[in-house]
Short mmCIF file of N, CA and C in Angstrom, two decimals:
data_model
loop_
_atom_site.label_atom_id
_atom_site.label_comp_id
_atom_site.label_asym_id
_atom_site.label_seq_id
_atom_site.Cartn_x
_atom_site.Cartn_y
_atom_site.Cartn_z
N MET A 1 -24.74 14.44 12.16
CA MET A 1 -24.06 14.09 11.29
C MET A 1 -23.30 12.20 11.10
N ASP A 2 -23.50 12.00 10.14
CA ASP A 2 -23.31 10.39 9.72
C ASP A 2 -21.43 10.29 10.01
N LEU A 3 -21.16 8.98 11.05
CA LEU A 3 -19.76 8.30 10.97
C LEU A 3 -19.26 8.16 9.45
N LEU A 4 -18.20 8.32 8.46
CA LEU A 4 -17.70 8.58 7.21
C LEU A 4 -16.56 7.23 7.67
N VAL A 5 -15.74 7.54 8.61
CA VAL A 5 -14.52 7.27 8.64
C VAL A 5 -14.88 6.34 9.99
N GLU A 6 -14.65 4.79 10.00
CA GLU A 6 -14.29 4.46 11.85
C GLU A 6 -13.50 4.73 12.96
N ARG A 7 -11.92 4.25 12.07
CA ARG A 7 -10.90 4.65 12.61
C ARG A 7 -9.88 5.67 12.12
N CYS A 8 -10.09 6.54 12.71
CA CYS A 8 -8.83 7.22 11.79
C CYS A 8 -8.00 8.30 12.81
N ALA A 9 -7.50 8.90 12.24
CA ALA A 9 -6.45 9.63 13.13
C ALA A 9 -5.93 10.88 12.89
N GLY A 10 -5.27 12.18 13.61
CA GLY A 10 -5.38 13.24 13.37
C GLY A 10 -4.04 13.45 13.79
N LEU A 11 -2.97 14.13 12.88
CA LEU A 11 -1.67 14.59 13.14
C LEU A 11 -1.24 15.99 13.45
N ASP A 12 -0.50 15.95 14.71
CA ASP A 12 0.22 18.17 14.13
C ASP A 12 1.37 17.92 14.70
N VAL A 13 1.95 18.28 13.47
CA VAL A 13 3.40 17.91 13.00
C VAL A 13 4.39 19.40 13.17
N ALA A 14 5.30 19.36 14.38
CA ALA A 14 6.12 19.73 14.57
C ALA A 14 7.50 19.53 14.44
N LYS A 15 8.11 20.65 14.55
CA LYS A 15 9.59 20.13 14.32
C LYS A 15 10.46 19.23 15.17
N ASP A 16 10.18 18.80 16.13
CA ASP A 16 10.41 18.22 16.89
C ASP A 16 9.66 17.07 17.87
N GLU A 17 8.42 16.91 17.41
CA GLU A 17 7.02 15.93 17.69
C GLU A 17 6.21 15.99 17.08
N VAL A 18 5.26 15.11 17.05
CA VAL A 18 4.09 14.87 16.72
C VAL A 18 3.18 14.42 17.42
N VAL A 19 2.09 15.01 17.68
CA VAL A 19 1.10 14.99 18.29
C VAL A 19 0.21 14.33 17.50
N ALA A 20 -0.39 12.98 18.05
CA ALA A 20 -1.78 12.20 16.96
C ALA A 20 -2.97 11.59 18.28
N CYS A 21 -3.79 12.19 17.42
CA CYS A 21 -5.00 11.41 18.10
C CYS A 21 -5.67 10.88 17.62
N VAL A 22 -6.24 9.05 18.21
CA VAL A 22 -6.65 8.29 17.19
C VAL A 22 -8.31 8.59 17.67
N ARG A 23 -8.99 8.64 17.32
CA ARG A 23 -10.57 8.05 17.86
C ARG A 23 -10.94 6.70 16.77
N THR A 24 -11.27 5.64 17.58
CA THR A 24 -12.31 4.27 17.58
C THR A 24 -13.26 4.37 17.76
N PRO A 25 -14.18 3.26 17.78
CA PRO A 25 -15.45 2.96 18.55
C PRO A 25 -15.53 2.55 19.88
N GLY A 26 -16.23 3.19 20.23
CA GLY A 26 -16.17 3.05 21.73
C GLY A 26 -17.05 2.00 21.76
N PRO A 27 -18.03 2.16 23.53
CA PRO A 27 -19.12 1.64 23.81
C PRO A 27 -20.48 2.12 23.48
N GLY A 28 -21.70 1.45 23.07
CA GLY A 28 -22.34 2.12 22.74
C GLY A 28 -22.24 2.99 21.13
N ARG A 29 -23.01 3.87 21.47
CA ARG A 29 -22.55 4.27 19.71
C ARG A 29 -21.42 5.91 20.05
N GLN A 30 -20.92 5.76 21.42
CA GLN A 30 -19.42 6.35 21.72
C GLN A 30 -18.29 6.65 21.01
N ARG A 31 -17.23 7.63 21.04
CA ARG A 31 -15.80 7.24 20.11
C ARG A 31 -14.78 7.51 21.38
N ARG A 32 -14.02 6.64 21.63
CA ARG A 32 -13.07 6.71 22.40
C ARG A 32 -11.65 7.64 21.55
N GLN A 33 -11.21 8.37 22.04
CA GLN A 33 -9.95 9.09 22.15
C GLN A 33 -8.86 9.22 22.47
N GLN A 34 -7.98 8.55 21.96
CA GLN A 34 -6.37 8.84 23.04
C GLN A 34 -5.40 9.57 22.02
N LEU A 35 -4.78 10.33 22.69
CA LEU A 35 -3.93 10.91 22.50
C LEU A 35 -2.38 11.17 22.86
N ARG A 36 -1.32 10.76 22.01
CA ARG A 36 -0.08 10.57 22.33
C ARG A 36 0.76 11.44 21.84
N THR A 37 2.05 11.79 22.21
CA THR A 37 2.79 12.89 21.28
C THR A 37 4.34 11.79 21.30
N PHE A 38 4.89 12.12 19.93
CA PHE A 38 6.16 11.16 19.70
C PHE A 38 6.92 11.95 19.30
N PRO A 39 8.30 11.82 19.89
CA PRO A 39 9.61 12.72 19.10
C PRO A 39 9.80 12.32 17.51
N THR A 40 10.36 13.22 16.74
CA THR A 40 10.35 12.86 15.13
C THR A 40 11.54 11.84 15.12
N PHE A 41 12.52 11.59 15.57
CA PHE A 41 12.88 10.60 15.53
C PHE A 41 12.66 8.65 14.97
N SER A 42 13.50 8.93 13.84
CA SER A 42 12.64 7.83 12.80
C SER A 42 12.36 6.35 13.88
N ALA A 43 12.95 5.85 14.85
CA ALA A 43 12.42 4.64 16.03
C ALA A 43 11.36 5.62 16.46
N ASP A 44 11.31 6.24 16.68
CA ASP A 44 9.34 7.01 17.22
C ASP A 44 8.78 7.50 16.02
N LEU A 45 8.92 7.32 14.68
CA LEU A 45 8.12 7.34 13.88
C LEU A 45 7.86 6.22 13.79
N GLU A 46 8.88 5.53 13.51
CA GLU A 46 7.84 3.71 13.68
C GLU A 46 6.85 3.13 14.43
N ALA A 47 7.27 4.06 16.04
CA ALA A 47 6.42 3.37 17.09
C ALA A 47 4.97 4.46 16.76
N LEU A 48 4.65 5.38 16.19
CA LEU A 48 3.99 5.89 15.97
C LEU A 48 3.02 4.94 14.97
N ALA A 49 3.82 4.89 13.33
CA ALA A 49 3.27 4.12 12.65
C ALA A 49 2.52 2.73 13.31
N ASP A 50 3.29 1.69 14.20
CA ASP A 50 2.94 0.65 15.05
C ASP A 50 1.57 0.67 15.47
N TRP A 51 1.85 2.20 16.76
CA TRP A 51 0.29 2.32 17.32
C TRP A 51 -0.82 2.52 16.47
N LEU A 52 -0.17 3.12 14.97
CA LEU A 52 -1.78 3.59 14.27
C LEU A 52 -2.27 2.03 13.82
N MET A 53 -1.47 1.09 13.51
CA MET A 53 -1.70 -0.14 13.13
C MET A 53 -2.48 -0.86 14.29
N ALA A 54 -1.58 -0.88 15.09
CA ALA A 54 -2.67 -1.82 16.18
C ALA A 54 -4.12 -0.95 16.39
N GLU A 55 -4.52 -0.07 16.08
CA GLU A 55 -5.45 1.04 16.38
C GLU A 55 -6.66 0.63 15.23
N GLY A 56 -5.99 -0.23 14.19
CA GLY A 56 -6.78 -0.41 13.29
C GLY A 56 -7.14 0.69 12.38
N VAL A 57 -6.14 2.05 12.47
CA VAL A 57 -6.78 3.24 12.14
C VAL A 57 -6.64 3.03 10.53
N THR A 58 -7.12 3.46 9.70
CA THR A 58 -6.94 3.40 7.51
C THR A 58 -6.45 4.84 7.02
N GLN A 59 -7.13 5.80 7.80
CA GLN A 59 -6.92 6.77 7.34
C GLN A 59 -6.30 7.97 8.64
N VAL A 60 -5.50 8.74 7.89
CA VAL A 60 -4.49 9.58 8.66
C VAL A 60 -4.92 10.77 8.13
N VAL A 61 -5.17 12.00 8.67
CA VAL A 61 -5.24 13.30 8.66
C VAL A 61 -3.91 14.40 9.19
N MET A 62 -2.80 14.76 8.04
CA MET A 62 -1.85 15.89 9.20
C MET A 62 -2.48 17.01 8.36
N GLU A 63 -1.55 17.84 9.78
CA GLU A 63 -0.92 19.17 8.46
C GLU A 63 -0.11 19.96 8.39
N ALA A 64 0.74 20.59 6.84
CA ALA A 64 1.52 20.66 6.24
C ALA A 64 2.13 21.81 6.97
N THR A 65 3.40 21.52 7.97
CA THR A 65 4.02 22.38 8.37
C THR A 65 4.78 22.31 8.15
N GLY A 66 5.93 23.24 7.32
CA GLY A 66 7.04 23.74 6.67
C GLY A 66 7.44 21.89 5.95
N GLN A 67 8.43 21.73 6.14
CA GLN A 67 8.88 20.51 5.75
C GLN A 67 8.59 19.38 6.59
N TYR A 68 8.43 19.60 7.92
CA TYR A 68 8.67 18.31 9.07
C TYR A 68 7.37 17.49 8.37
N TRP A 69 6.78 17.41 7.71
CA TRP A 69 5.29 16.36 7.92
C TRP A 69 6.10 15.23 6.70
N LYS A 70 7.09 15.35 5.97
CA LYS A 70 7.81 14.60 5.11
C LYS A 70 8.07 13.50 5.39
N PRO A 71 8.74 12.95 6.43
CA PRO A 71 9.08 11.18 7.09
C PRO A 71 8.14 11.54 7.45
N ILE A 72 7.08 11.60 8.32
CA ILE A 72 5.91 11.64 8.41
C ILE A 72 5.11 10.87 7.70
N TRP A 73 4.75 11.23 6.33
CA TRP A 73 4.40 11.24 5.38
C TRP A 73 5.27 9.42 4.85
N TYR A 74 6.59 9.62 4.87
CA TYR A 74 7.42 8.78 4.28
C TYR A 74 6.47 7.02 5.35
N VAL A 75 6.76 7.33 6.49
CA VAL A 75 6.39 5.83 7.01
C VAL A 75 5.38 5.84 7.31
N LEU A 76 4.62 6.61 7.18
CA LEU A 76 2.90 5.95 7.34
C LEU A 76 2.25 5.49 5.78
N GLU A 77 3.07 6.05 4.81
CA GLU A 77 2.52 5.68 3.14
C GLU A 77 3.59 4.02 3.24
N GLY A 78 4.23 4.00 3.34
CA GLY A 78 4.81 2.86 3.78
C GLY A 78 4.00 1.39 4.90
N ARG A 79 3.22 1.59 5.43
CA ARG A 79 2.37 0.96 5.98
C ARG A 79 0.97 0.75 5.64
N GLY A 80 0.80 1.71 4.40
CA GLY A 80 -0.33 0.99 3.67
C GLY A 80 -2.08 2.01 4.23
N LEU A 81 -1.28 2.88 4.62
CA LEU A 81 -1.92 3.97 5.39
C LEU A 81 -2.64 5.25 4.13
N GLU A 82 -3.75 4.97 4.08
CA GLU A 82 -4.25 6.50 3.05
C GLU A 82 -3.96 7.62 4.08
N LEU A 83 -3.32 8.91 3.03
CA LEU A 83 -3.00 10.03 4.15
C LEU A 83 -3.22 10.93 3.47
N LEU A 84 -4.60 11.89 4.43
CA LEU A 84 -3.89 13.24 3.46
C LEU A 84 -3.48 14.48 3.95
N LEU A 85 -3.17 15.42 3.40
CA LEU A 85 -2.49 16.17 4.01
C LEU A 85 -3.11 17.72 4.09
N VAL A 86 -2.88 18.54 4.83
CA VAL A 86 -4.55 19.80 4.99
C VAL A 86 -3.35 21.39 5.37
N ASN A 87 -4.59 21.57 4.55
CA ASN A 87 -3.71 23.25 4.82
C ASN A 87 -3.65 23.94 5.75
N ALA A 88 -2.67 24.10 6.61
CA ALA A 88 -2.00 24.54 7.55
C ALA A 88 -3.06 25.87 8.07
N ARG A 89 -3.38 26.78 6.94
CA ARG A 89 -3.86 28.13 6.87
C ARG A 89 -5.68 27.46 6.95
N HIS A 90 -5.85 26.43 6.73
CA HIS A 90 -7.30 26.15 6.59
C HIS A 90 -7.76 25.79 8.35
N VAL A 91 -6.98 25.04 8.47
CA VAL A 91 -6.82 24.33 9.92
C VAL A 91 -7.15 25.76 11.04
N LYS A 92 -6.07 26.40 10.57
CA LYS A 92 -6.62 27.48 11.98
C LYS A 92 -7.20 28.34 11.48
N ILE A 93 -8.69 28.35 10.84
CA ILE A 93 -9.80 28.80 10.65
C ILE A 93 -11.12 28.07 11.97
N VAL A 94 -10.48 27.21 12.44
CA VAL A 94 -11.44 26.40 13.43
C VAL A 94 -11.01 27.13 14.34
N PRO A 95 -12.16 27.87 15.19
CA PRO A 95 -12.11 28.28 16.06
C PRO A 95 -11.76 27.84 17.81
N GLY A 96 -10.77 28.84 17.96
CA GLY A 96 -9.95 28.02 19.38
C GLY A 96 -8.70 28.07 19.41
N ARG A 97 -8.05 27.73 19.65
CA ARG A 97 -6.32 28.11 20.51
C ARG A 97 -6.21 26.77 19.69
N LYS A 98 -5.08 26.80 19.34
CA LYS A 98 -4.06 25.74 18.88
C LYS A 98 -3.48 25.43 19.76
N THR A 99 -3.95 24.09 20.20
CA THR A 99 -3.72 22.83 21.40
C THR A 99 -2.94 21.94 20.84
N PRO A 100 -2.69 20.67 21.19
CA PRO A 100 -2.93 19.33 20.85
C PRO A 100 -3.95 18.81 20.58
N SER A 101 -5.23 19.78 21.17
CA SER A 101 -6.52 18.92 20.63
C SER A 101 -6.55 19.14 19.35
N MET A 102 -6.11 20.03 18.96
CA MET A 102 -6.10 20.12 17.42
C MET A 102 -6.15 19.25 16.50
N SER A 103 -5.43 18.00 16.68
CA SER A 103 -5.19 16.73 16.11
C SER A 103 -6.50 15.89 15.95
N SER A 104 -7.16 16.28 17.45
CA SER A 104 -8.59 16.04 17.28
C SER A 104 -9.72 16.28 16.55
N LEU A 105 -9.32 17.88 16.43
CA LEU A 105 -10.09 18.69 15.56
C LEU A 105 -10.25 18.27 14.49
N LYS A 106 -9.08 17.91 13.46
CA LYS A 106 -8.39 17.47 12.23
C LYS A 106 -9.32 15.77 11.94
N GLU A 107 -9.22 15.01 13.37
CA GLU A 107 -9.22 14.05 13.32
C GLU A 107 -11.15 13.67 13.04
N ARG A 108 -11.99 14.79 13.97
CA ARG A 108 -13.00 14.38 14.25
C ARG A 108 -13.60 14.62 12.82
N GLY A 109 -12.64 15.87 11.86
CA GLY A 109 -13.44 16.49 10.85
C GLY A 109 -13.45 15.41 9.90
N ARG A 110 -12.20 14.93 9.57
CA ARG A 110 -12.32 13.77 8.48
C ARG A 110 -13.41 12.65 8.93
N SER A 111 -13.54 12.31 10.04
CA SER A 111 -13.89 10.98 10.52
C SER A 111 -15.85 11.62 9.84
N MET A 112 -15.70 12.70 9.98
CA MET A 112 -17.58 13.25 9.79
C MET A 112 -17.30 13.84 7.88
N GLY A 113 -16.17 13.51 7.12
CA GLY A 113 -16.19 14.27 5.92
C GLY A 113 -16.31 15.34 6.07
N LEU A 114 -15.61 15.89 6.46
CA LEU A 114 -15.45 17.82 6.44
C LEU A 114 -13.62 17.90 6.04
N VAL A 115 -13.52 16.89 5.67
CA VAL A 115 -11.81 17.41 4.89
C VAL A 115 -11.67 16.44 4.24
N GLU A 116 -11.84 16.56 3.07
CA GLU A 116 -11.51 16.50 1.79
C GLU A 116 -9.90 16.36 1.08
N LYS A 117 -9.78 15.63 0.66
CA LYS A 117 -7.98 15.19 -0.16
C LYS A 117 -8.21 16.31 -1.26
N PRO A 118 -7.25 16.74 -0.63
CA PRO A 118 -6.61 18.17 -1.74
C PRO A 118 -6.76 17.61 -3.09
N SER A 119 -6.74 18.75 -3.67
CA SER A 119 -6.50 18.38 -5.50
C SER A 119 -4.63 18.16 -5.48
N GLY A 120 -4.25 17.02 -6.41
CA GLY A 120 -2.61 16.90 -6.55
C GLY A 120 -1.93 16.39 -5.09
N CYS A 121 -2.75 15.87 -4.69
CA CYS A 121 -2.30 15.48 -2.97
C CYS A 121 -1.70 14.15 -3.32
N CYS A 122 -2.06 12.91 -4.09
CA CYS A 122 -1.11 11.81 -5.02
C CYS A 122 0.48 12.34 -5.30
N ALA A 123 0.13 13.57 -5.71
CA ALA A 123 1.69 13.87 -6.35
C ALA A 123 2.71 13.81 -5.08
N VAL A 124 2.65 14.23 -3.89
CA VAL A 124 3.05 14.00 -2.99
C VAL A 124 3.95 13.09 -2.65
N SER A 125 3.59 11.59 -3.04
CA SER A 125 5.11 10.64 -2.65
C SER A 125 6.15 10.46 -3.57
N SER A 126 5.91 12.20 -4.89
CA SER A 126 7.21 12.06 -5.44
C SER A 126 8.51 13.21 -5.15
N LEU A 127 7.72 13.95 -4.11
CA LEU A 127 8.30 15.10 -3.37
C LEU A 127 9.88 14.74 -2.79
#
């Protein structure tokens, strides 16, 4: 399968923390993967955004979990990143347990074009 997004991230959003996975080019044709966890306080969300920008991330996919995704969306949107919100039910059909590596699965799916932008996603900005 062809790689469609060179530098992207997947976020697993919960009430008290965000687990982020960034995949970027590695040696040869390999991919480098980094996992980090950030608390959900404003300063920490800014640190998450700083890290994503430093890694050259252009697209971020996050799971819609209750209302917890909204502050993260607003911070990352302000940095000019392309954001994709995926339905938690659709992510849960992926085989395996829900673990921090789920962020990796979301990101990997996005990098290969398996995660599509939901219709009406652009309207999220007005929420």
